[in-house]
Amino acid sequence: MLAVLFDTFGTVVDWRSGVSAAVHRVGMARGVEVDAVAFADAWRAKYEPSMKPVRDGRRPFVTLTELHRENLTATMAEFGLELPPDEVDDLNHAWERLPPWPDSVEGLTLLRERHIVGPLSNGDLGLLTRMAKRAGLPWDVIIGSDVTHRYKPQPEAYLRAAAFLDLEPAQVMLAAAHNDDLAAARRCGLSTAFIPRPTEHGPGQSRDLQPSSDWNVVATDVIDLAHQLNART
Amino acid sequence: MLAVLFDTFGTVVDWRSGVSAAVHRVGMARGVEVDAVAFADAWRAKYEPSMKPVRDGRRPFVTLTELHRENLTATMAEFGLELPPDEVDDLNHAWERLPPWPDSVEGLTLLRERHIVGPLSNGDLGLLTRMAKRAGLPWDVIIGSDVTHRYKPQPEAYLRAAAFLDLEPAQVMLAAAHNDDLAAARRCGLSTAFIPRPTEHGPGQSRDLQPSSDWNVVATDVIDLAHQLNART
């Protein structure tokens, strides 16, 4: 294995805790009552639908940061939250300030001793770069969706990432907490690793609790993935 | 300053020592006498001319690794060096295994405490990623010429790098040992830093020994650049 690329939101960082904490802080500062966790879930729920017109070619490529901001203003309207534009921008940058899961930094540090590590995320390069600096994620390389110009699960999102690294698809592994992401990567010839994140969507999470297929590796977390891969090479 | 991007070949790594050492090893292994330093200079001399048709739009974009390989086979013919294809590829990867200048790793480590650091190089993403791992260059992000699809000094090479970081040109500094590179970056609105590398081209170097303009910073090396920039912020 030469490169291990990671789904990021949910797999490496905990978006629900990070976004809801940022929303909570904004509400406190404004003296407004907001259900911060519900707000975070509502904001994130717009993520997939907002990428669809771009994937379908009905809308020119726009970065995830732009989609996040559109989805944020829609969510604010639903929750009756009003903010001046610079505070909207700042809240939108909550996605650059997400906390890593407890094992992520140590696991990536172990992995990168023998492999190229990087995100393979729908996030854009600027967002992912600032997230990595803030969270201390020791990526070797960042290939944002604005570099491949495709949103997962479009095949080119995976294939172009491998091509930019001058690697064959089979020389690249996608590690993700989401079975559908791994299925799309496998269809492109990538190697696959499943890492469960059973609280990504909160305590009542019902999806992605188990691997849905015989992925190349099933690991308990990123540290375990590093131990399994380093033991093979 | 939010991002400090570096010209790489010559500014961060010592291509002449690295390439000539690789050529010397190949000659020794093959029992062939090759003037390894002359070979390295002849190979590098083809670098600028080989990018010209791409810059001029007469040739579709090809990566620097591909140009390097074409230039290598031409140089081998000049020097009467014959190798099987896999050894040609391996020698071509000498550009991924260049030694950093003695101050580069320490200087970048200091700089990245307060700034985003990355290459702004005509190298491609795969080459730059493997170079960084090998040399221990602590980049936050790598924007290869295959990401911007432009070769310096084309303006888009600088402007697209800033745009990928979601920064204004003035929020990005180019650090380089080459005055012409800095002049092109300044025309695009980037901030500029000159670092002399008086032996990049060997002991008889006559160019780029001094700054040719009032660049925003003139530093003795990357460590000095880090001290100067960190003191400002």
mmCIF file with all atom_site columns, N, CA and C in Angstrom, chain B residues 14-30 32 34-41 43 72 81 83 90-95 97-100 134 200:
data_model
loop_
_atom_site.group_PDB
_atom_site.id
_atom_site.type_symbol
_atom_site.label_atom_id
_atom_site.label_alt_id
_atom_site.label_comp_id
_atom_site.label_asym_id
_atom_site.label_entity_id
_atom_site.label_seq_id
_atom_site.pdbx_PDB_ins_code
_atom_site.Cartn_x
_atom_site.Cartn_y
_atom_site.Cartn_z
_atom_site.occupancy
_atom_site.B_iso_or_equiv
_atom_site.pdbx_formal_charge
_atom_site.auth_seq_id
_atom_site.auth_comp_id
_atom_site.auth_asym_id
_atom_site.auth_atom_id
_atom_site.pdbx_PDB_model_num
ATOM 1   N N  . ASP B 1 14  ? 18.418 21.021 -2.953  1.00 0.00 ? 14  ASP B N  1
ATOM 2   C CA . ASP B 1 14  ? 19.649 21.199 -3.736  1.00 0.00 ? 14  ASP B CA 1
ATOM 3   C C  . ASP B 1 14  ? 19.632 20.191 -4.879  1.00 0.00 ? 14  ASP B C  1
ATOM 4   N N  . TRP B 1 15  ? 19.046 20.613 -6.024  1.00 0.00 ? 15  TRP B N  1
ATOM 5   C CA . TRP B 1 15  ? 18.877 19.658 -7.129  1.00 0.00 ? 15  TRP B CA 1
ATOM 6   C C  . TRP B 1 15  ? 20.212 19.217 -7.723  1.00 0.00 ? 15  TRP B C  1
ATOM 7   N N  . ARG B 1 16  ? 21.209 20.116 -7.761  1.00 0.00 ? 16  ARG B N  1
ATOM 8   C CA . ARG B 1 16  ? 22.457 19.789 -8.459  1.00 0.00 ? 16  ARG B CA 1
ATOM 9   C C  . ARG B 1 16  ? 23.218 18.676 -7.742  1.00 0.00 ? 16  ARG B C  1
ATOM 10  N N  . SER B 1 17  ? 23.311 18.793 -6.408  1.00 0.00 ? 17  SER B N  1
ATOM 11  C CA . SER B 1 17  ? 23.972 17.725 -5.642  1.00 0.00 ? 17  SER B CA 1
ATOM 12  C C  . SER B 1 17  ? 23.190 16.426 -5.727  1.00 0.00 ? 17  SER B C  1
ATOM 13  N N  . GLY B 1 18  ? 21.870 16.540 -5.591  1.00 0.00 ? 18  GLY B N  1
ATOM 14  C CA . GLY B 1 18  ? 21.042 15.339 -5.560  1.00 0.00 ? 18  GLY B CA 1
ATOM 15  C C  . GLY B 1 18  ? 21.047 14.598 -6.881  1.00 0.00 ? 18  GLY B C  1
ATOM 16  N N  . VAL B 1 19  ? 20.879 15.345 -7.964  1.00 0.00 ? 19  VAL B N  1
ATOM 17  C CA . VAL B 1 19  ? 20.812 14.693 -9.271  1.00 0.00 ? 19  VAL B CA 1
ATOM 18  C C  . VAL B 1 19  ? 22.178 14.132 -9.658  1.00 0.00 ? 19  VAL B C  1
ATOM 19  N N  . SER B 1 20  ? 23.247 14.897 -9.417  1.00 0.00 ? 20  SER B N  1
ATOM 20  C CA . SER B 1 20  ? 24.560 14.402 -9.823  1.00 0.00 ? 20  SER B CA 1
ATOM 21  C C  . SER B 1 20  ? 24.965 13.176 -9.001  1.00 0.00 ? 20  SER B C  1
ATOM 22  N N  . ALA B 1 21  ? 24.573 13.137 -7.741  1.00 0.00 ? 21  ALA B N  1
ATOM 23  C CA . ALA B 1 21  ? 24.870 11.945 -6.929  1.00 0.00 ? 21  ALA B CA 1
ATOM 24  C C  . ALA B 1 21  ? 24.145 10.727 -7.490  1.00 0.00 ? 21  ALA B C  1
ATOM 25  N N  . ALA B 1 22  ? 22.890 10.917 -7.912  1.00 0.00 ? 22  ALA B N  1
ATOM 26  C CA . ALA B 1 22  ? 22.139 9.796  -8.483  1.00 0.00 ? 22  ALA B CA 1
ATOM 27  C C  . ALA B 1 22  ? 22.768 9.332  -9.792  1.00 0.00 ? 22  ALA B C  1
ATOM 28  N N  . VAL B 1 23  ? 23.197 10.285 -10.626 1.00 0.00 ? 23  VAL B N  1
ATOM 29  C CA . VAL B 1 23  ? 23.846 9.931  -11.895 1.00 0.00 ? 23  VAL B CA 1
ATOM 30  C C  . VAL B 1 23  ? 25.158 9.189  -11.625 1.00 0.00 ? 23  VAL B C  1
ATOM 31  N N  . HIS B 1 24  ? 25.900 9.668  -10.639 1.00 0.00 ? 24  HIS B N  1
ATOM 32  C CA . HIS B 1 24  ? 27.168 9.025  -10.277 1.00 0.00 ? 24  HIS B CA 1
ATOM 33  C C  . HIS B 1 24  ? 26.950 7.568  -9.854  1.00 0.00 ? 24  HIS B C  1
ATOM 34  N N  . ARG B 1 25  ? 25.894 7.354  -9.040  1.00 0.00 ? 25  ARG B N  1
ATOM 35  C CA . ARG B 1 25  ? 25.608 5.985  -8.589  1.00 0.00 ? 25  ARG B CA 1
ATOM 36  C C  . ARG B 1 25  ? 25.261 5.074  -9.761  1.00 0.00 ? 25  ARG B C  1
ATOM 37  N N  . VAL B 1 26  ? 24.487 5.600  -10.705 1.00 0.00 ? 26  VAL B N  1
ATOM 38  C CA . VAL B 1 26  ? 24.122 4.802  -11.881 1.00 0.00 ? 26  VAL B CA 1
ATOM 39  C C  . VAL B 1 26  ? 25.369 4.453  -12.696 1.00 0.00 ? 26  VAL B C  1
ATOM 40  N N  . GLY B 1 27  ? 26.251 5.439  -12.887 1.00 0.00 ? 27  GLY B N  1
ATOM 41  C CA . GLY B 1 27  ? 27.478 5.188  -13.643 1.00 0.00 ? 27  GLY B CA 1
ATOM 42  C C  . GLY B 1 27  ? 28.341 4.128  -12.973 1.00 0.00 ? 27  GLY B C  1
ATOM 43  N N  . MET B 1 28  ? 28.488 4.238  -11.640 1.00 0.00 ? 28  MET B N  1
ATOM 44  C CA . MET B 1 28  ? 29.278 3.258  -10.899 1.00 0.00 ? 28  MET B CA 1
ATOM 45  C C  . MET B 1 28  ? 28.683 1.860  -11.049 1.00 0.00 ? 28  MET B C  1
ATOM 46  N N  . ALA B 1 29  ? 27.363 1.757  -10.881 1.00 0.00 ? 29  ALA B N  1
ATOM 47  C CA . ALA B 1 29  ? 26.699 0.447  -10.947 1.00 0.00 ? 29  ALA B CA 1
ATOM 48  C C  . ALA B 1 29  ? 26.852 -0.169 -12.338 1.00 0.00 ? 29  ALA B C  1
ATOM 49  N N  . ARG B 1 30  ? 26.894 0.676  -13.359 1.00 0.00 ? 30  ARG B N  1
ATOM 50  C CA . ARG B 1 30  ? 26.983 0.194  -14.739 1.00 0.00 ? 30  ARG B CA 1
ATOM 51  C C  . ARG B 1 30  ? 28.438 0.069  -15.211 1.00 0.00 ? 30  ARG B C  1
ATOM 52  N N  . VAL B 1 32  ? 30.318 2.593  -16.007 1.00 0.00 ? 32  VAL B N  1
ATOM 53  C CA . VAL B 1 32  ? 30.466 3.568  -17.085 1.00 0.00 ? 32  VAL B CA 1
ATOM 54  C C  . VAL B 1 32  ? 30.974 4.877  -16.488 1.00 0.00 ? 32  VAL B C  1
ATOM 55  N N  . VAL B 1 34  ? 30.810 8.630  -16.297 1.00 0.00 ? 34  VAL B N  1
ATOM 56  C CA . VAL B 1 34  ? 29.940 9.746  -16.666 1.00 0.00 ? 34  VAL B CA 1
ATOM 57  C C  . VAL B 1 34  ? 30.362 10.944 -15.834 1.00 0.00 ? 34  VAL B C  1
ATOM 58  N N  . ASP B 1 35  ? 30.483 12.121 -16.466 1.00 0.00 ? 35  ASP B N  1
ATOM 59  C CA . ASP B 1 35  ? 30.686 13.355 -15.696 1.00 0.00 ? 35  ASP B CA 1
ATOM 60  C C  . ASP B 1 35  ? 29.341 13.722 -15.092 1.00 0.00 ? 35  ASP B C  1
ATOM 61  N N  . ALA B 1 36  ? 29.145 13.286 -13.834 1.00 0.00 ? 36  ALA B N  1
ATOM 62  C CA . ALA B 1 36  ? 27.810 13.338 -13.236 1.00 0.00 ? 36  ALA B CA 1
ATOM 63  C C  . ALA B 1 36  ? 27.317 14.775 -13.056 1.00 0.00 ? 36  ALA B C  1
ATOM 64  N N  . VAL B 1 37  ? 28.216 15.684 -12.714 1.00 0.00 ? 37  VAL B N  1
ATOM 65  C CA . VAL B 1 37  ? 27.795 17.075 -12.515 1.00 0.00 ? 37  VAL B CA 1
ATOM 66  C C  . VAL B 1 37  ? 27.436 17.712 -13.855 1.00 0.00 ? 37  VAL B C  1
ATOM 67  N N  . ALA B 1 38  ? 28.247 17.436 -14.868 1.00 0.00 ? 38  ALA B N  1
ATOM 68  C CA . ALA B 1 38  ? 27.918 17.952 -16.208 1.00 0.00 ? 38  ALA B CA 1
ATOM 69  C C  . ALA B 1 38  ? 26.599 17.372 -16.696 1.00 0.00 ? 38  ALA B C  1
ATOM 70  N N  . PHE B 1 39  ? 26.370 16.098 -16.387 1.00 0.00 ? 39  PHE B N  1
ATOM 71  C CA . PHE B 1 39  ? 25.108 15.456 -16.769 1.00 0.00 ? 39  PHE B CA 1
ATOM 72  C C  . PHE B 1 39  ? 23.929 16.155 -16.082 1.00 0.00 ? 39  PHE B C  1
ATOM 73  N N  . ALA B 1 40  ? 24.070 16.411 -14.784 1.00 0.00 ? 40  ALA B N  1
ATOM 74  C CA . ALA B 1 40  ? 22.992 17.083 -14.031 1.00 0.00 ? 40  ALA B CA 1
ATOM 75  C C  . ALA B 1 40  ? 22.716 18.464 -14.619 1.00 0.00 ? 40  ALA B C  1
ATOM 76  N N  . ASP B 1 41  ? 23.772 19.207 -14.933 1.00 0.00 ? 41  ASP B N  1
ATOM 77  C CA . ASP B 1 41  ? 23.591 20.543 -15.506 1.00 0.00 ? 41  ASP B CA 1
ATOM 78  C C  . ASP B 1 41  ? 22.933 20.469 -16.884 1.00 0.00 ? 41  ASP B C  1
ATOM 79  N N  . TRP B 1 43  ? 20.967 18.093 -17.996 1.00 0.00 ? 43  TRP B N  1
ATOM 80  C CA . TRP B 1 43  ? 19.564 17.662 -17.808 1.00 0.00 ? 43  TRP B CA 1
ATOM 81  C C  . TRP B 1 43  ? 18.734 18.871 -17.374 1.00 0.00 ? 43  TRP B C  1
ATOM 82  N N  . LEU B 1 72  ? 15.623 13.538 -19.772 1.00 0.00 ? 72  LEU B N  1
ATOM 83  C CA . LEU B 1 72  ? 16.621 12.563 -19.339 1.00 0.00 ? 72  LEU B CA 1
ATOM 84  C C  . LEU B 1 72  ? 17.081 11.696 -20.514 1.00 0.00 ? 72  LEU B C  1
ATOM 85  N N  . LEU B 1 81  ? 24.895 7.349  -22.425 1.00 0.00 ? 81  LEU B N  1
ATOM 86  C CA . LEU B 1 81  ? 24.492 6.465  -21.327 1.00 0.00 ? 81  LEU B CA 1
ATOM 87  C C  . LEU B 1 81  ? 23.251 5.681  -21.759 1.00 0.00 ? 81  LEU B C  1
ATOM 88  N N  . LEU B 1 83  ? 20.381 2.753  -20.574 1.00 0.00 ? 83  LEU B N  1
ATOM 89  C CA . LEU B 1 83  ? 19.796 2.076  -19.416 1.00 0.00 ? 83  LEU B CA 1
ATOM 90  C C  . LEU B 1 83  ? 18.487 1.420  -19.840 1.00 0.00 ? 83  LEU B C  1
ATOM 91  N N  . ASP B 1 90  ? 13.772 5.008  -12.632 1.00 0.00 ? 90  ASP B N  1
ATOM 92  C CA . ASP B 1 90  ? 14.348 5.167  -11.294 1.00 0.00 ? 90  ASP B CA 1
ATOM 93  C C  . ASP B 1 90  ? 15.261 6.393  -11.233 1.00 0.00 ? 90  ASP B C  1
ATOM 94  N N  . LEU B 1 91  ? 16.086 6.573  -12.269 1.00 0.00 ? 91  LEU B N  1
ATOM 95  C CA . LEU B 1 91  ? 16.953 7.755  -12.287 1.00 0.00 ? 91  LEU B CA 1
ATOM 96  C C  . LEU B 1 91  ? 16.105 9.032  -12.373 1.00 0.00 ? 91  LEU B C  1
ATOM 97  N N  . ASN B 1 92  ? 15.013 8.968  -13.127 1.00 0.00 ? 92  ASN B N  1
ATOM 98  C CA . ASN B 1 92  ? 14.132 10.131 -13.234 1.00 0.00 ? 92  ASN B CA 1
ATOM 99  C C  . ASN B 1 92  ? 13.574 10.528 -11.860 1.00 0.00 ? 92  ASN B C  1
ATOM 100 N N  . HIS B 1 93  ? 13.391 9.533  -10.995 1.00 0.00 ? 93  HIS B N  1
ATOM 101 C CA . HIS B 1 93  ? 12.862 9.823  -9.660  1.00 0.00 ? 93  HIS B CA 1
ATOM 102 C C  . HIS B 1 93  ? 13.909 10.427 -8.735  1.00 0.00 ? 93  HIS B C  1
ATOM 103 N N  . ALA B 1 94  ? 15.112 10.649 -9.252  1.00 0.00 ? 94  ALA B N  1
ATOM 104 C CA . ALA B 1 94  ? 16.098 11.410 -8.468  1.00 0.00 ? 94  ALA B CA 1
ATOM 105 C C  . ALA B 1 94  ? 15.514 12.755 -8.032  1.00 0.00 ? 94  ALA B C  1
ATOM 106 N N  . TRP B 1 95  ? 14.615 13.315 -8.842  1.00 0.00 ? 95  TRP B N  1
ATOM 107 C CA . TRP B 1 95  ? 14.000 14.608 -8.494  1.00 0.00 ? 95  TRP B CA 1
ATOM 108 C C  . TRP B 1 95  ? 13.065 14.504 -7.297  1.00 0.00 ? 95  TRP B C  1
ATOM 109 N N  . ARG B 1 97  ? 14.036 12.717 -4.727  1.00 0.00 ? 97  ARG B N  1
ATOM 110 C CA . ARG B 1 97  ? 14.926 12.328 -3.622  1.00 0.00 ? 97  ARG B CA 1
ATOM 111 C C  . ARG B 1 97  ? 16.019 13.365 -3.390  1.00 0.00 ? 97  ARG B C  1
ATOM 112 N N  . LEU B 1 98  ? 15.707 14.625 -3.661  1.00 0.00 ? 98  LEU B N  1
ATOM 113 C CA . LEU B 1 98  ? 16.733 15.674 -3.538  1.00 0.00 ? 98  LEU B CA 1
ATOM 114 C C  . LEU B 1 98  ? 16.946 16.053 -2.073  1.00 0.00 ? 98  LEU B C  1
ATOM 115 N N  . PRO B 1 99  ? 18.175 16.350 -1.698  1.00 0.00 ? 99  PRO B N  1
ATOM 116 C CA . PRO B 1 99  ? 18.422 16.737 -0.310  1.00 0.00 ? 99  PRO B CA 1
ATOM 117 C C  . PRO B 1 99  ? 17.987 18.178 -0.062  1.00 0.00 ? 99  PRO B C  1
ATOM 118 N N  . PRO B 1 100 ? 17.392 18.445 1.103   1.00 0.00 ? 100 PRO B N  1
ATOM 119 C CA . PRO B 1 100 ? 17.079 19.838 1.441   1.00 0.00 ? 100 PRO B CA 1
ATOM 120 C C  . PRO B 1 100 ? 18.357 20.606 1.756   1.00 0.00 ? 100 PRO B C  1
ATOM 121 N N  . ARG B 1 134 ? 10.456 12.121 1.806   1.00 0.00 ? 134 ARG B N  1
ATOM 122 C CA . ARG B 1 134 ? 11.858 11.702 1.818   1.00 0.00 ? 134 ARG B CA 1
ATOM 123 C C  . ARG B 1 134 ? 12.751 12.705 2.563   1.00 0.00 ? 134 ARG B C  1
ATOM 124 N N  . GLU B 1 200 ? 23.564 27.129 -5.850  1.00 0.00 ? 200 GLU B N  1
ATOM 125 C CA . GLU B 1 200 ? 22.591 26.268 -6.552  1.00 0.00 ? 200 GLU B CA 1
ATOM 126 C C  . GLU B 1 200 ? 23.185 25.734 -7.850  1.00 0.00 ? 200 GLU B C  1
#
